Amino acid sequence: MTSQNVRDLAGGHPPSPEARVLQTDIRFVEFFGLPGVGKTTTSSLLASGLRRCGPLVGDVRIWPETRTFIARQIHRVGIVAPRFKDREFRSLFMRIARFAIESGQSSIVDVVKVIWNMSVLLAYVQNERERKNTITIMDQGLLQGFWSVLLKSKHRATSEKWFDILAAIGVDDMLFVHLRAETGMARDRLLKRNDRSSRMQRTSADRDLDLWSAADRTCRELAADLEREMGAEDHVGVLASVDVERLASPEDVAERALEAVLLGCLERHRRYDDSADR
């Protein structure tokens, strides 16, 4: 399939026969990148773009759904609690908890938060895998969760690597989109928000630049490690990158993300074809 076919799909035009290779089993598109880079906005616009592709991608969902804080926590408990009956979930939960504890977070509160948030994501992914013909867009997914753990970790030498846990959860049906941007741009955007939802907004002024530098370094290291590990034969997830310039509109970024996702699905299909021919 040519790049023109991809642009036709992105524009909502009827797909050519070659474009039907996009009917892969990619189930999750997960954005990751610095806070303020535009993950939530791009996720919403990408979902609209994918819906224009019609039956090629099936039902398109967005996680997390918009809820009040109390309603969101109740919903999360309803997702996590039943999964504890499952042995695989309990095993992965313990591995996540051990990784978070060994990483040396700043406080017990931080440890509890990251374990809880990642447990919710784990339970949600396992639940969604039981659905048929759906694709879920995640602006705060597993990779962003590992970024959060590593950002303030005091000990990088843990008994298990973060990617080994991610691989055990499963990356075969995941497509990761790295939104790359300069730290100054992401920081300026985040400062314009009227909330304090990100830990980057709650740091003291004297540590602000150091924290942003660490955040950018951690994000780049995650992307590099992910690309290297997924290049191994056993891992067939897909990694795409989209550059976010300061003057780029949200629609421009979303259009590039849509093309990257469609090309990523094509790459996934090509890998399977190559494996079948061996």
PDB file of C-alpha atoms in Angstrom:
ATOM      1  CA  MET A   1       0.000   0.000   0.000  1.00  0.00           C
ATOM      2  CA  THR A   2       1.349   3.425  -0.926  1.00  0.00           C
ATOM      3  CA  SER A   3       1.465   6.578   1.159  1.00  0.00           C
ATOM      4  CA  GLN A   4      -1.293   7.915  -1.114  1.00  0.00           C
ATOM      5  CA  ASN A   5      -3.555   5.067   0.036  1.00  0.00           C
ATOM      6  CA  VAL A   6      -2.830   6.051   3.620  1.00  0.00           C
ATOM      7  CA  ARG A   7      -3.650   9.696   2.900  1.00  0.00           C
ATOM      8  CA  ASP A   8      -6.900   8.605   1.232  1.00  0.00           C
ATOM      9  CA  LEU A   9      -7.873   6.690   4.364  1.00  0.00           C
ATOM     10  CA  ALA A  10      -6.918   9.606   6.579  1.00  0.00           C
ATOM     11  CA  GLY A  11      -9.144  11.826   4.469  1.00  0.00           C
ATOM     12  CA  GLY A  12     -12.081   9.459   4.735  1.00  0.00           C
ATOM     13  CA  HIS A  13     -11.991   8.318   1.091  1.00  0.00           C
ATOM     14  CA  PRO A  14     -13.143   4.788   0.173  1.00  0.00           C
ATOM     15  CA  PRO A  15     -10.290   2.315   0.747  1.00  0.00           C
ATOM     16  CA  SER A  16      -8.537   0.606  -2.118  1.00  0.00           C
ATOM     17  CA  PRO A  17      -8.187  -3.209  -2.070  1.00  0.00           C
ATOM     18  CA  GLU A  18      -4.584  -2.806  -0.905  1.00  0.00           C
ATOM     19  CA  ALA A  19      -5.708  -0.729   2.064  1.00  0.00           C
ATOM     20  CA  ARG A  20      -7.557  -3.680   3.543  1.00  0.00           C
ATOM     21  CA  VAL A  21      -4.285  -4.934   4.966  1.00  0.00           C
ATOM     22  CA  LEU A  22      -4.998  -2.436   7.742  1.00  0.00           C
ATOM     23  CA  GLN A  23      -7.448  -4.955   9.182  1.00  0.00           C
ATOM     24  CA  THR A  24      -4.799  -6.177  11.617  1.00  0.00           C
ATOM     25  CA  ASP A  25      -5.315  -7.070  15.253  1.00  0.00           C
ATOM     26  CA  ILE A  26      -3.908  -3.815  16.640  1.00  0.00           C
ATOM     27  CA  ARG A  27      -6.172  -3.205  19.629  1.00  0.00           C
ATOM     28  CA  PHE A  28      -4.475  -0.343  21.466  1.00  0.00           C
ATOM     29  CA  VAL A  29      -2.897   2.908  20.308  1.00  0.00           C
ATOM     30  CA  GLU A  30      -0.997   4.419  23.215  1.00  0.00           C
ATOM     31  CA  PHE A  31       0.460   7.926  23.226  1.00  0.00           C
ATOM     32  CA  PHE A  32       3.419   8.836  25.361  1.00  0.00           C
ATOM     33  CA  GLY A  33       5.535  11.935  25.736  1.00  0.00           C
ATOM     34  CA  LEU A  34       6.172  14.906  27.980  1.00  0.00           C
ATOM     35  CA  PRO A  35       3.291  16.442  29.942  1.00  0.00           C
ATOM     36  CA  GLY A  36       1.825  19.335  27.985  1.00  0.00           C
ATOM     37  CA  VAL A  37       2.786  17.921  24.597  1.00  0.00           C
ATOM     38  CA  GLY A  38      -0.866  17.382  23.637  1.00  0.00           C
ATOM     39  CA  LYS A  39      -1.541  13.681  24.203  1.00  0.00           C
ATOM     40  CA  THR A  40      -5.169  14.114  25.275  1.00  0.00           C
ATOM     41  CA  THR A  41      -6.106  16.478  22.444  1.00  0.00           C
ATOM     42  CA  THR A  42      -4.343  14.359  19.839  1.00  0.00           C
ATOM     43  CA  SER A  43      -6.027  11.210  21.171  1.00  0.00           C
ATOM     44  CA  SER A  44      -9.474  12.721  20.728  1.00  0.00           C
ATOM     45  CA  LEU A  45      -8.742  13.980  17.216  1.00  0.00           C
ATOM     46  CA  LEU A  46      -7.107  10.686  16.246  1.00  0.00           C
ATOM     47  CA  ALA A  47     -10.203   8.784  17.352  1.00  0.00           C
ATOM     48  CA  SER A  48     -12.309  10.935  15.037  1.00  0.00           C
ATOM     49  CA  GLY A  49      -9.883  10.316  12.189  1.00  0.00           C
ATOM     50  CA  LEU A  50      -9.889   6.558  12.718  1.00  0.00           C
ATOM     51  CA  ARG A  51     -13.678   6.494  12.781  1.00  0.00           C
ATOM     52  CA  ARG A  52     -13.620   7.956   9.275  1.00  0.00           C
ATOM     53  CA  CYS A  53     -11.818   4.793   8.179  1.00  0.00           C
ATOM     54  CA  GLY A  54     -15.006   2.871   8.956  1.00  0.00           C
ATOM     55  CA  PRO A  55     -14.963  -0.926   9.197  1.00  0.00           C
ATOM     56  CA  LEU A  56     -11.208  -1.096   8.618  1.00  0.00           C
ATOM     57  CA  VAL A  57     -10.612  -0.332  12.287  1.00  0.00           C
ATOM     58  CA  GLY A  58     -13.938  -1.297  13.866  1.00  0.00           C
ATOM     59  CA  ASP A  59     -15.249   0.420  16.985  1.00  0.00           C
ATOM     60  CA  VAL A  60     -12.961   3.193  18.273  1.00  0.00           C
ATOM     61  CA  ARG A  61     -12.874   3.896  22.006  1.00  0.00           C
ATOM     62  CA  ILE A  62     -10.962   6.426  24.126  1.00  0.00           C
ATOM     63  CA  TRP A  63      -9.421   5.747  27.521  1.00  0.00           C
ATOM     64  CA  PRO A  64      -9.754   7.266  30.028  1.00  0.00           C
ATOM     65  CA  GLU A  65     -13.370   8.341  29.684  1.00  0.00           C
ATOM     66  CA  THR A  66     -14.394  11.722  31.064  1.00  0.00           C
ATOM     67  CA  ARG A  67     -15.707  11.361  34.626  1.00  0.00           C
ATOM     68  CA  THR A  68     -15.615  13.253  37.905  1.00  0.00           C
ATOM     69  CA  PHE A  69     -12.849  12.238  40.318  1.00  0.00           C
ATOM     70  CA  ILE A  70     -15.154  10.202  42.577  1.00  0.00           C
ATOM     71  CA  ALA A  71     -16.933   8.534  39.667  1.00  0.00           C
ATOM     72  CA  ARG A  72     -13.575   7.760  38.052  1.00  0.00           C
ATOM     73  CA  GLN A  73     -12.239   6.026  41.164  1.00  0.00           C
ATOM     74  CA  ILE A  74     -15.437   4.009  41.619  1.00  0.00           C
ATOM     75  CA  HIS A  75     -15.236   2.954  37.983  1.00  0.00           C
ATOM     76  CA  ARG A  76     -11.601   1.949  38.424  1.00  0.00           C
ATOM     77  CA  VAL A  77     -12.364  -0.169  41.483  1.00  0.00           C
ATOM     78  CA  GLY A  78     -15.038  -1.904  39.432  1.00  0.00           C
ATOM     79  CA  ILE A  79     -12.428  -2.715  36.782  1.00  0.00           C
ATOM     80  CA  VAL A  80      -9.651  -3.878  39.095  1.00  0.00           C
ATOM     81  CA  ALA A  81     -11.475  -5.825  41.819  1.00  0.00           C
ATOM     82  CA  PRO A  82     -12.839  -8.656  39.617  1.00  0.00           C
ATOM     83  CA  ARG A  83      -9.429  -9.181  37.994  1.00  0.00           C
ATOM     84  CA  PHE A  84      -7.904 -10.327  41.279  1.00  0.00           C
ATOM     85  CA  LYS A  85      -9.675 -13.636  40.710  1.00  0.00           C
ATOM     86  CA  ASP A  86      -7.333 -14.157  37.757  1.00  0.00           C
ATOM     87  CA  ARG A  87      -3.935 -15.695  38.520  1.00  0.00           C
ATOM     88  CA  GLU A  88      -2.198 -13.910  35.633  1.00  0.00           C
ATOM     89  CA  PHE A  89      -3.438 -10.526  36.836  1.00  0.00           C
ATOM     90  CA  ARG A  90      -2.279 -11.209  40.389  1.00  0.00           C
ATOM     91  CA  SER A  91       1.163 -12.214  39.125  1.00  0.00           C
ATOM     92  CA  LEU A  92       1.523  -9.094  36.980  1.00  0.00           C
ATOM     93  CA  PHE A  93       0.212  -6.928  39.815  1.00  0.00           C
ATOM     94  CA  MET A  94       2.929  -8.257  42.119  1.00  0.00           C
ATOM     95  CA  ARG A  95       5.607  -7.628  39.493  1.00  0.00           C
ATOM     96  CA  ILE A  96       4.427  -4.041  39.016  1.00  0.00           C
ATOM     97  CA  ALA A  97       4.326  -3.474  42.776  1.00  0.00           C
ATOM     98  CA  ARG A  98       7.818  -4.910  43.260  1.00  0.00           C
ATOM     99  CA  PHE A  99       9.188  -2.773  40.430  1.00  0.00           C
ATOM    100  CA  ALA A 100       7.650   0.403  41.880  1.00  0.00           C
ATOM    101  CA  ILE A 101       8.899  -0.341  45.398  1.00  0.00           C
ATOM    102  CA  GLU A 102      12.427  -1.263  44.294  1.00  0.00           C
ATOM    103  CA  SER A 103      12.691   1.858  42.125  1.00  0.00           C
ATOM    104  CA  GLY A 104      12.736   4.014  45.248  1.00  0.00           C
ATOM    105  CA  GLN A 105       9.943   6.553  44.846  1.00  0.00           C
ATOM    106  CA  SER A 106       9.956   9.843  46.745  1.00  0.00           C
ATOM    107  CA  SER A 107       7.255   8.780  49.207  1.00  0.00           C
ATOM    108  CA  ILE A 108       4.889   5.977  50.147  1.00  0.00           C
ATOM    109  CA  VAL A 109       2.090   8.013  48.586  1.00  0.00           C
ATOM    110  CA  ASP A 110       3.922   8.036  45.244  1.00  0.00           C
ATOM    111  CA  VAL A 111       4.433   4.268  45.442  1.00  0.00           C
ATOM    112  CA  VAL A 112       0.747   3.650  46.120  1.00  0.00           C
ATOM    113  CA  LYS A 113      -0.309   6.009  43.322  1.00  0.00           C
ATOM    114  CA  VAL A 114       1.828   4.422  40.616  1.00  0.00           C
ATOM    115  CA  ILE A 115       0.898   0.876  41.663  1.00  0.00           C
ATOM    116  CA  TRP A 116      -2.796   1.761  41.661  1.00  0.00           C
ATOM    117  CA  ASN A 117      -2.702   3.618  38.347  1.00  0.00           C
ATOM    118  CA  MET A 118      -0.784   0.863  36.581  1.00  0.00           C
ATOM    119  CA  SER A 119      -3.009  -1.826  38.071  1.00  0.00           C
ATOM    120  CA  VAL A 120      -6.037  -0.031  36.642  1.00  0.00           C
ATOM    121  CA  LEU A 121      -4.369   0.110  33.221  1.00  0.00           C
ATOM    122  CA  LEU A 122      -3.446  -3.570  33.410  1.00  0.00           C
ATOM    123  CA  ALA A 123      -7.008  -4.567  34.319  1.00  0.00           C
ATOM    124  CA  TYR A 124      -8.453  -2.345  31.597  1.00  0.00           C
ATOM    125  CA  VAL A 125      -6.178  -3.785  28.895  1.00  0.00           C
ATOM    126  CA  GLN A 126      -7.040  -7.333  29.913  1.00  0.00           C
ATOM    127  CA  ASN A 127     -10.759  -6.528  29.845  1.00  0.00           C
ATOM    128  CA  GLU A 128     -10.590  -4.826  26.454  1.00  0.00           C
ATOM    129  CA  ARG A 129      -8.752  -7.755  24.899  1.00  0.00           C
ATOM    130  CA  GLU A 130     -11.883  -9.806  25.417  1.00  0.00           C
ATOM    131  CA  ARG A 131     -13.833  -7.479  23.122  1.00  0.00           C
ATOM    132  CA  LYS A 132     -14.004  -8.040  19.381  1.00  0.00           C
ATOM    133  CA  ASN A 133     -13.303  -5.563  16.595  1.00  0.00           C
ATOM    134  CA  THR A 134     -12.381  -2.588  18.779  1.00  0.00           C
ATOM    135  CA  ILE A 135      -9.412  -0.258  18.960  1.00  0.00           C
ATOM    136  CA  THR A 136      -8.718   1.820  22.065  1.00  0.00           C
ATOM    137  CA  ILE A 137      -6.856   5.139  22.070  1.00  0.00           C
ATOM    138  CA  MET A 138      -4.970   5.757  25.326  1.00  0.00           C
ATOM    139  CA  ASP A 139      -3.413   9.105  26.207  1.00  0.00           C
ATOM    140  CA  GLN A 140      -2.205   7.800  29.576  1.00  0.00           C
ATOM    141  CA  GLY A 141      -1.202   4.196  29.086  1.00  0.00           C
ATOM    142  CA  LEU A 142       1.252   1.633  30.370  1.00  0.00           C
ATOM    143  CA  LEU A 143       4.335   3.252  28.873  1.00  0.00           C
ATOM    144  CA  GLN A 144       3.439   6.611  30.400  1.00  0.00           C
ATOM    145  CA  GLY A 145       2.990   4.751  33.681  1.00  0.00           C
ATOM    146  CA  PHE A 146       6.518   3.355  33.516  1.00  0.00           C
ATOM    147  CA  TRP A 147       7.745   6.852  32.650  1.00  0.00           C
ATOM    148  CA  SER A 148       6.096   8.128  35.824  1.00  0.00           C
ATOM    149  CA  VAL A 149       7.841   5.448  37.892  1.00  0.00           C
ATOM    150  CA  LEU A 150      11.264   6.050  36.346  1.00  0.00           C
ATOM    151  CA  LEU A 151      11.035   9.841  36.480  1.00  0.00           C
ATOM    152  CA  LYS A 152      11.492  10.024  40.237  1.00  0.00           C
ATOM    153  CA  SER A 153      13.143   6.686  40.863  1.00  0.00           C
ATOM    154  CA  LYS A 154      16.181   6.691  43.117  1.00  0.00           C
ATOM    155  CA  HIS A 155      17.294   3.237  42.003  1.00  0.00           C
ATOM    156  CA  ARG A 156      17.354   2.247  38.332  1.00  0.00           C
ATOM    157  CA  ALA A 157      18.831  -1.158  39.180  1.00  0.00           C
ATOM    158  CA  THR A 158      15.706  -3.196  39.926  1.00  0.00           C
ATOM    159  CA  SER A 159      15.333  -6.974  39.961  1.00  0.00           C
ATOM    160  CA  GLU A 160      13.298  -6.818  36.753  1.00  0.00           C
ATOM    161  CA  LYS A 161      13.415  -4.490  33.755  1.00  0.00           C
ATOM    162  CA  TRP A 162      10.330  -2.439  32.969  1.00  0.00           C
ATOM    163  CA  PHE A 163      10.113  -3.829  29.445  1.00  0.00           C
ATOM    164  CA  ASP A 164      10.002  -7.406  30.716  1.00  0.00           C
ATOM    165  CA  ILE A 165       6.854  -6.510  32.649  1.00  0.00           C
ATOM    166  CA  LEU A 166       5.380  -4.732  29.628  1.00  0.00           C
ATOM    167  CA  ALA A 167       6.185  -7.726  27.415  1.00  0.00           C
ATOM    168  CA  ALA A 168       4.492 -10.041  29.922  1.00  0.00           C
ATOM    169  CA  ILE A 169       1.376  -7.859  29.747  1.00  0.00           C
ATOM    170  CA  GLY A 170       1.669  -8.141  25.965  1.00  0.00           C
ATOM    171  CA  VAL A 171       2.658  -5.732  23.194  1.00  0.00           C
ATOM    172  CA  ASP A 172       1.569  -7.797  20.190  1.00  0.00           C
ATOM    173  CA  ASP A 173      -1.639  -5.810  19.793  1.00  0.00           C
ATOM    174  CA  MET A 174      -0.217  -2.406  20.765  1.00  0.00           C
ATOM    175  CA  LEU A 175       0.943   0.548  18.709  1.00  0.00           C
ATOM    176  CA  PHE A 176       2.901   3.177  20.633  1.00  0.00           C
ATOM    177  CA  VAL A 177       3.038   6.760  19.369  1.00  0.00           C
ATOM    178  CA  HIS A 178       5.815   8.942  20.754  1.00  0.00           C
ATOM    179  CA  LEU A 179       4.869  12.628  20.606  1.00  0.00           C
ATOM    180  CA  ARG A 180       8.261  14.340  20.519  1.00  0.00           C
ATOM    181  CA  ALA A 181       8.601  18.003  21.460  1.00  0.00           C
ATOM    182  CA  GLU A 182      11.076  20.439  22.948  1.00  0.00           C
ATOM    183  CA  THR A 183      10.899  20.622  26.719  1.00  0.00           C
ATOM    184  CA  GLY A 184      10.455  24.397  26.610  1.00  0.00           C
ATOM    185  CA  MET A 185       7.336  24.122  24.492  1.00  0.00           C
ATOM    186  CA  ALA A 186       5.811  21.367  26.642  1.00  0.00           C
ATOM    187  CA  ARG A 187       6.623  23.314  29.812  1.00  0.00           C
ATOM    188  CA  ASP A 188       5.072  26.535  28.487  1.00  0.00           C
ATOM    189  CA  ARG A 189       1.885  24.724  27.486  1.00  0.00           C
ATOM    190  CA  LEU A 190       1.597  23.018  30.852  1.00  0.00           C
ATOM    191  CA  LEU A 191       2.049  26.285  32.736  1.00  0.00           C
ATOM    192  CA  LYS A 192      -0.932  27.750  30.870  1.00  0.00           C
ATOM    193  CA  ARG A 193      -3.278  25.135  32.302  1.00  0.00           C
ATOM    194  CA  ASN A 194      -5.492  26.091  35.220  1.00  0.00           C
ATOM    195  CA  ASP A 195      -5.059  22.797  37.042  1.00  0.00           C
ATOM    196  CA  ARG A 196      -2.291  20.960  38.876  1.00  0.00           C
ATOM    197  CA  SER A 197      -2.995  17.500  37.517  1.00  0.00           C
ATOM    198  CA  SER A 198       0.621  16.809  36.557  1.00  0.00           C
ATOM    199  CA  ARG A 199       3.460  16.328  39.019  1.00  0.00           C
ATOM    200  CA  MET A 200       5.458  18.657  36.759  1.00  0.00           C
ATOM    201  CA  GLN A 201       3.158  21.486  37.881  1.00  0.00           C
ATOM    202  CA  ARG A 202       3.681  20.799  41.566  1.00  0.00           C
ATOM    203  CA  THR A 203       7.471  21.001  41.759  1.00  0.00           C
ATOM    204  CA  SER A 204       9.293  23.892  43.405  1.00  0.00           C
ATOM    205  CA  ALA A 205      10.722  26.660  41.223  1.00  0.00           C
ATOM    206  CA  ASP A 206      14.338  25.827  42.097  1.00  0.00           C
ATOM    207  CA  ARG A 207      13.902  22.233  40.870  1.00  0.00           C
ATOM    208  CA  ASP A 208      11.717  22.968  37.866  1.00  0.00           C
ATOM    209  CA  LEU A 209      14.374  22.916  35.141  1.00  0.00           C
ATOM    210  CA  ASP A 210      16.123  19.868  36.599  1.00  0.00           C
ATOM    211  CA  LEU A 211      12.850  17.942  36.688  1.00  0.00           C
ATOM    212  CA  TRP A 212      12.001  18.844  33.094  1.00  0.00           C
ATOM    213  CA  SER A 213      15.462  17.791  31.979  1.00  0.00           C
ATOM    214  CA  ALA A 214      15.020  14.470  33.777  1.00  0.00           C
ATOM    215  CA  ALA A 215      11.547  14.053  32.256  1.00  0.00           C
ATOM    216  CA  ASP A 216      12.856  14.570  28.729  1.00  0.00           C
ATOM    217  CA  ARG A 217      15.802  12.235  29.285  1.00  0.00           C
ATOM    218  CA  THR A 218      13.552   9.524  30.726  1.00  0.00           C
ATOM    219  CA  CYS A 219      11.131   9.819  27.817  1.00  0.00           C
ATOM    220  CA  ARG A 220      13.912   9.478  25.254  1.00  0.00           C
ATOM    221  CA  GLU A 221      15.427   6.511  27.083  1.00  0.00           C
ATOM    222  CA  LEU A 222      12.047   4.772  27.171  1.00  0.00           C
ATOM    223  CA  ALA A 223      11.557   5.300  23.442  1.00  0.00           C
ATOM    224  CA  ALA A 224      15.066   4.031  22.644  1.00  0.00           C
ATOM    225  CA  ASP A 225      14.668   0.967  24.876  1.00  0.00           C
ATOM    226  CA  LEU A 226      11.240   0.241  23.422  1.00  0.00           C
ATOM    227  CA  GLU A 227      12.508   0.471  19.849  1.00  0.00           C
ATOM    228  CA  ARG A 228      15.433  -1.821  20.609  1.00  0.00           C
ATOM    229  CA  GLU A 229      13.415  -4.421  22.493  1.00  0.00           C
ATOM    230  CA  MET A 230      10.555  -4.501  19.999  1.00  0.00           C
ATOM    231  CA  GLY A 231      13.074  -5.083  17.241  1.00  0.00           C
ATOM    232  CA  ALA A 232      13.639  -8.520  18.725  1.00  0.00           C
ATOM    233  CA  GLU A 233      11.897 -11.372  16.941  1.00  0.00           C
ATOM    234  CA  ASP A 234       9.705 -12.261  19.908  1.00  0.00           C
ATOM    235  CA  HIS A 235       8.124  -8.811  20.163  1.00  0.00           C
ATOM    236  CA  VAL A 236       5.941  -7.567  17.326  1.00  0.00           C
ATOM    237  CA  GLY A 237       4.477  -4.360  18.714  1.00  0.00           C
ATOM    238  CA  VAL A 238       4.816  -1.169  16.677  1.00  0.00           C
ATOM    239  CA  LEU A 239       6.479   2.133  17.594  1.00  0.00           C
ATOM    240  CA  ALA A 240       5.784   5.364  15.693  1.00  0.00           C
ATOM    241  CA  SER A 241       7.028   8.902  16.302  1.00  0.00           C
ATOM    242  CA  VAL A 242       5.391  12.252  15.600  1.00  0.00           C
ATOM    243  CA  ASP A 243       7.216  15.565  16.003  1.00  0.00           C
ATOM    244  CA  VAL A 244       5.207  18.356  17.630  1.00  0.00           C
ATOM    245  CA  GLU A 245       6.438  21.812  16.641  1.00  0.00           C
ATOM    246  CA  ARG A 246       5.580  24.917  18.624  1.00  0.00           C
ATOM    247  CA  LEU A 247       3.495  26.450  15.815  1.00  0.00           C
ATOM    248  CA  ALA A 248       1.771  23.236  14.740  1.00  0.00           C
ATOM    249  CA  SER A 249      -1.995  23.192  15.280  1.00  0.00           C
ATOM    250  CA  PRO A 250      -3.638  20.279  17.130  1.00  0.00           C
ATOM    251  CA  GLU A 251      -5.263  19.272  13.844  1.00  0.00           C
ATOM    252  CA  ASP A 252      -1.881  19.142  12.090  1.00  0.00           C
ATOM    253  CA  VAL A 253      -0.411  16.959  14.826  1.00  0.00           C
ATOM    254  CA  ALA A 254      -3.452  14.669  14.798  1.00  0.00           C
ATOM    255  CA  GLU A 255      -3.255  14.293  11.019  1.00  0.00           C
ATOM    256  CA  ARG A 256       0.388  13.245  11.284  1.00  0.00           C
ATOM    257  CA  ALA A 257      -0.498  10.879  14.107  1.00  0.00           C
ATOM    258  CA  LEU A 258      -3.265   9.314  12.023  1.00  0.00           C
ATOM    259  CA  GLU A 259      -0.914   8.711   9.117  1.00  0.00           C
ATOM    260  CA  ALA A 260       1.697   7.276  11.503  1.00  0.00           C
ATOM    261  CA  VAL A 261      -0.881   4.912  13.010  1.00  0.00           C
ATOM    262  CA  LEU A 262      -2.116   3.726   9.616  1.00  0.00           C
ATOM    263  CA  LEU A 263       1.449   3.190   8.420  1.00  0.00           C
ATOM    264  CA  GLY A 264       2.165   1.383  11.684  1.00  0.00           C
ATOM    265  CA  CYS A 265      -0.718  -0.992  11.010  1.00  0.00           C
ATOM    266  CA  LEU A 266       0.724  -1.572   7.554  1.00  0.00           C
ATOM    267  CA  GLU A 267       4.133  -2.318   9.075  1.00  0.00           C
ATOM    268  CA  ARG A 268       2.508  -4.784  11.449  1.00  0.00           C
ATOM    269  CA  HIS A 269       0.848  -6.546   8.507  1.00  0.00           C
ATOM    270  CA  ARG A 270       4.151  -6.669   6.605  1.00  0.00           C
ATOM    271  CA  ARG A 271       5.909  -8.299   9.556  1.00  0.00           C
ATOM    272  CA  TYR A 272       3.296 -11.019   9.707  1.00  0.00           C
ATOM    273  CA  ASP A 273       3.613 -11.616   5.970  1.00  0.00           C
ATOM    274  CA  ASP A 274       7.393 -11.909   6.312  1.00  0.00           C
ATOM    275  CA  SER A 275       7.011 -14.375   9.191  1.00  0.00           C
ATOM    276  CA  ALA A 276       4.546 -16.471   7.206  1.00  0.00           C
ATOM    277  CA  ASP A 277       6.944 -16.659   4.248  1.00  0.00           C
ATOM    278  CA  ARG A 278       9.812 -18.033   6.333  1.00  0.00           C
TER     279      ARG A 278
END
